[in-house]
PDB file of C-alpha atoms and ligand atoms in Angstrom:
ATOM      1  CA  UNK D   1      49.847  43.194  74.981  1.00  0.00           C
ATOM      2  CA  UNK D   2      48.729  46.441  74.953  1.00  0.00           C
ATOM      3  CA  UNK D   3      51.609  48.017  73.222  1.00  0.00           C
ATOM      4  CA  UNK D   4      51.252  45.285  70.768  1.00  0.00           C
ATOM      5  CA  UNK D   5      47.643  46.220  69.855  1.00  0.00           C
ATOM      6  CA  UNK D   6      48.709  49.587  69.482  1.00  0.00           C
ATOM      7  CA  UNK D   7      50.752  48.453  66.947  1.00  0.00           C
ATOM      8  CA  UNK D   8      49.100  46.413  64.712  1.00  0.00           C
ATOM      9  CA  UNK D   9      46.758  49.515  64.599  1.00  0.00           C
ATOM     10  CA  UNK D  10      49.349  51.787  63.432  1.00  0.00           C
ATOM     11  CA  UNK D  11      50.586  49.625  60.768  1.00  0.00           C
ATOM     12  CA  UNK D  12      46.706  48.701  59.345  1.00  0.00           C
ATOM     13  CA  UNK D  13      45.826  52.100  59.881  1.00  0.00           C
ATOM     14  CA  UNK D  14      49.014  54.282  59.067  1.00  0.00           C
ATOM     15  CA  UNK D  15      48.235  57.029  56.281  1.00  0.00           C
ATOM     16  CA  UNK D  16      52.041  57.828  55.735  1.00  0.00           C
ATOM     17  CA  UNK D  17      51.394  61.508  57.173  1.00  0.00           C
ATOM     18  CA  UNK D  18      54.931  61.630  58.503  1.00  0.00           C
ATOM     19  CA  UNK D  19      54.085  63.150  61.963  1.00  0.00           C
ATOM     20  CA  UNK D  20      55.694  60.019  64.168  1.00  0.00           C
ATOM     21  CA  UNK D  21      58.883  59.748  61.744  1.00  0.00           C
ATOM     22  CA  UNK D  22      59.638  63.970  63.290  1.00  0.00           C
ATOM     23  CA  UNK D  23      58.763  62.674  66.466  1.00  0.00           C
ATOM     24  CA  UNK D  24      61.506  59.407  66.712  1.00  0.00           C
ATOM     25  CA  UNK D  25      64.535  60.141  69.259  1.00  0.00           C
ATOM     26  CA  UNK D  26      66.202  57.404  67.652  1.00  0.00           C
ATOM     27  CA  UNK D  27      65.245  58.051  64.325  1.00  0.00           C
ATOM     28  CA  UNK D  28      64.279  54.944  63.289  1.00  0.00           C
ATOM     29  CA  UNK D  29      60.521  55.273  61.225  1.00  0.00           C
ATOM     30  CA  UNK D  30      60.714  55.807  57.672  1.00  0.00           C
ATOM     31  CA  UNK D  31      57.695  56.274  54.843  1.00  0.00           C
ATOM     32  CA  UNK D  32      57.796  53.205  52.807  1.00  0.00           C
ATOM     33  CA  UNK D  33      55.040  52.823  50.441  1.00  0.00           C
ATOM     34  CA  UNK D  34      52.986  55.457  52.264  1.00  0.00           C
ATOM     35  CA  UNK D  35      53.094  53.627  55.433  1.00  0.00           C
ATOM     36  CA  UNK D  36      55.391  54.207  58.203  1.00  0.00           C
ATOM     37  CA  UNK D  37      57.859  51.309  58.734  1.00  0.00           C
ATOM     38  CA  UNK D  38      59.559  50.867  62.107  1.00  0.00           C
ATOM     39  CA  UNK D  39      63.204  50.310  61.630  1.00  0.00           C
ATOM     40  CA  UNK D  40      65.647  48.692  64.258  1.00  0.00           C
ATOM     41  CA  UNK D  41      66.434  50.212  67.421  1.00  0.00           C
ATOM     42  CA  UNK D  42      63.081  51.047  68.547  1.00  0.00           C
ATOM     43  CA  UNK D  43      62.920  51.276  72.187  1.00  0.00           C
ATOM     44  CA  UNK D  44      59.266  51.246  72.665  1.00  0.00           C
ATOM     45  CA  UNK D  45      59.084  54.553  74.168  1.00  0.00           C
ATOM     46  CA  UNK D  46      55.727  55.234  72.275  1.00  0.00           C
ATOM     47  CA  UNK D  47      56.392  58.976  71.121  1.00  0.00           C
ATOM     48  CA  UNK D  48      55.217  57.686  67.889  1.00  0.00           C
ATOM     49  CA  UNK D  49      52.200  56.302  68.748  1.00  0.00           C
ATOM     50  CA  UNK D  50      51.683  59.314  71.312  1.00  0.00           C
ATOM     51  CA  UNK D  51      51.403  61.773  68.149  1.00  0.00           C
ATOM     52  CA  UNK D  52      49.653  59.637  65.425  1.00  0.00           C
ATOM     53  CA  UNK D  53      46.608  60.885  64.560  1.00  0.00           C
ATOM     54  CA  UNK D  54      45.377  57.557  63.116  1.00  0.00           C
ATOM     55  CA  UNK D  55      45.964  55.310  66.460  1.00  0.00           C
ATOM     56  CA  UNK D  56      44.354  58.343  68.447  1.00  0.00           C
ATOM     57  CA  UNK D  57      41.014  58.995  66.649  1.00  0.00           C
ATOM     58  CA  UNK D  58      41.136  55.659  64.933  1.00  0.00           C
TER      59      UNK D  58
HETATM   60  S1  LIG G   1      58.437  53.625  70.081  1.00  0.00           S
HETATM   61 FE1  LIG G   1      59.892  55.351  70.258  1.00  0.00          FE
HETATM   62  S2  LIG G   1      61.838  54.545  69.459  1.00  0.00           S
HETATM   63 FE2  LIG G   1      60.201  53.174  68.747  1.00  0.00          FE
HETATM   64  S3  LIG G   1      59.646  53.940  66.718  1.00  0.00           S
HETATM   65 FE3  LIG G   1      58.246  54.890  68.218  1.00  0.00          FE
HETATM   66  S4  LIG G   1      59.174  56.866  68.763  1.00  0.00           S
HETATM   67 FE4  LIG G   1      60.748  55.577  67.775  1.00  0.00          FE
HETATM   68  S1  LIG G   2      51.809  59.329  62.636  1.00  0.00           S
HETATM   69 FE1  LIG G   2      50.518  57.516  62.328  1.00  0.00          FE
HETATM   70  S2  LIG G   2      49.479  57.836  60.357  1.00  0.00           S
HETATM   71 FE2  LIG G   2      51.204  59.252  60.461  1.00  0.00          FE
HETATM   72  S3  LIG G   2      52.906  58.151  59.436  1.00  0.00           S
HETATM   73 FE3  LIG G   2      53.063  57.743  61.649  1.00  0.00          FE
HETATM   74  S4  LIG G   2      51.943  55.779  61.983  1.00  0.00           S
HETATM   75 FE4  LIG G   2      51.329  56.629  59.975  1.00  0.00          FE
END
């Protein structure tokens, strides 16, 4: 539930900065529109949402 909230923030919030699409292992975020879109094969590690500035100070 958590993980879920987390999210939701990151997709309302996202600025398109780029920092969490570096960050991937499996490569799988991409800018789209000037938010960051999470492609399949996620494995919810939550590197992405460890580094986003948005989700952190948000
Ligand atoms: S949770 Fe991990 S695998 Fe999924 S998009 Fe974020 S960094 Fe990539
Ligand atoms: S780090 Fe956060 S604000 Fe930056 S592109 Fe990724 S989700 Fe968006």
């Amino acid at each position: 539930m958590h993980r879920v909230e987390l999210s939701i923030r990151h997709a309302l919030k996202c600025r398109g900065c780029g920092v969490c699409v570096e960050k991937c292992p499996n490569n799988v975020i991409a800018i789209e529109y000037g938010v960051a879109v999470i492609g399949n094969g996620c494995v919810h590690c939550g590197q992405c949402i460890e580094v986003c500035p948005v989700v952190k100070f948000g």
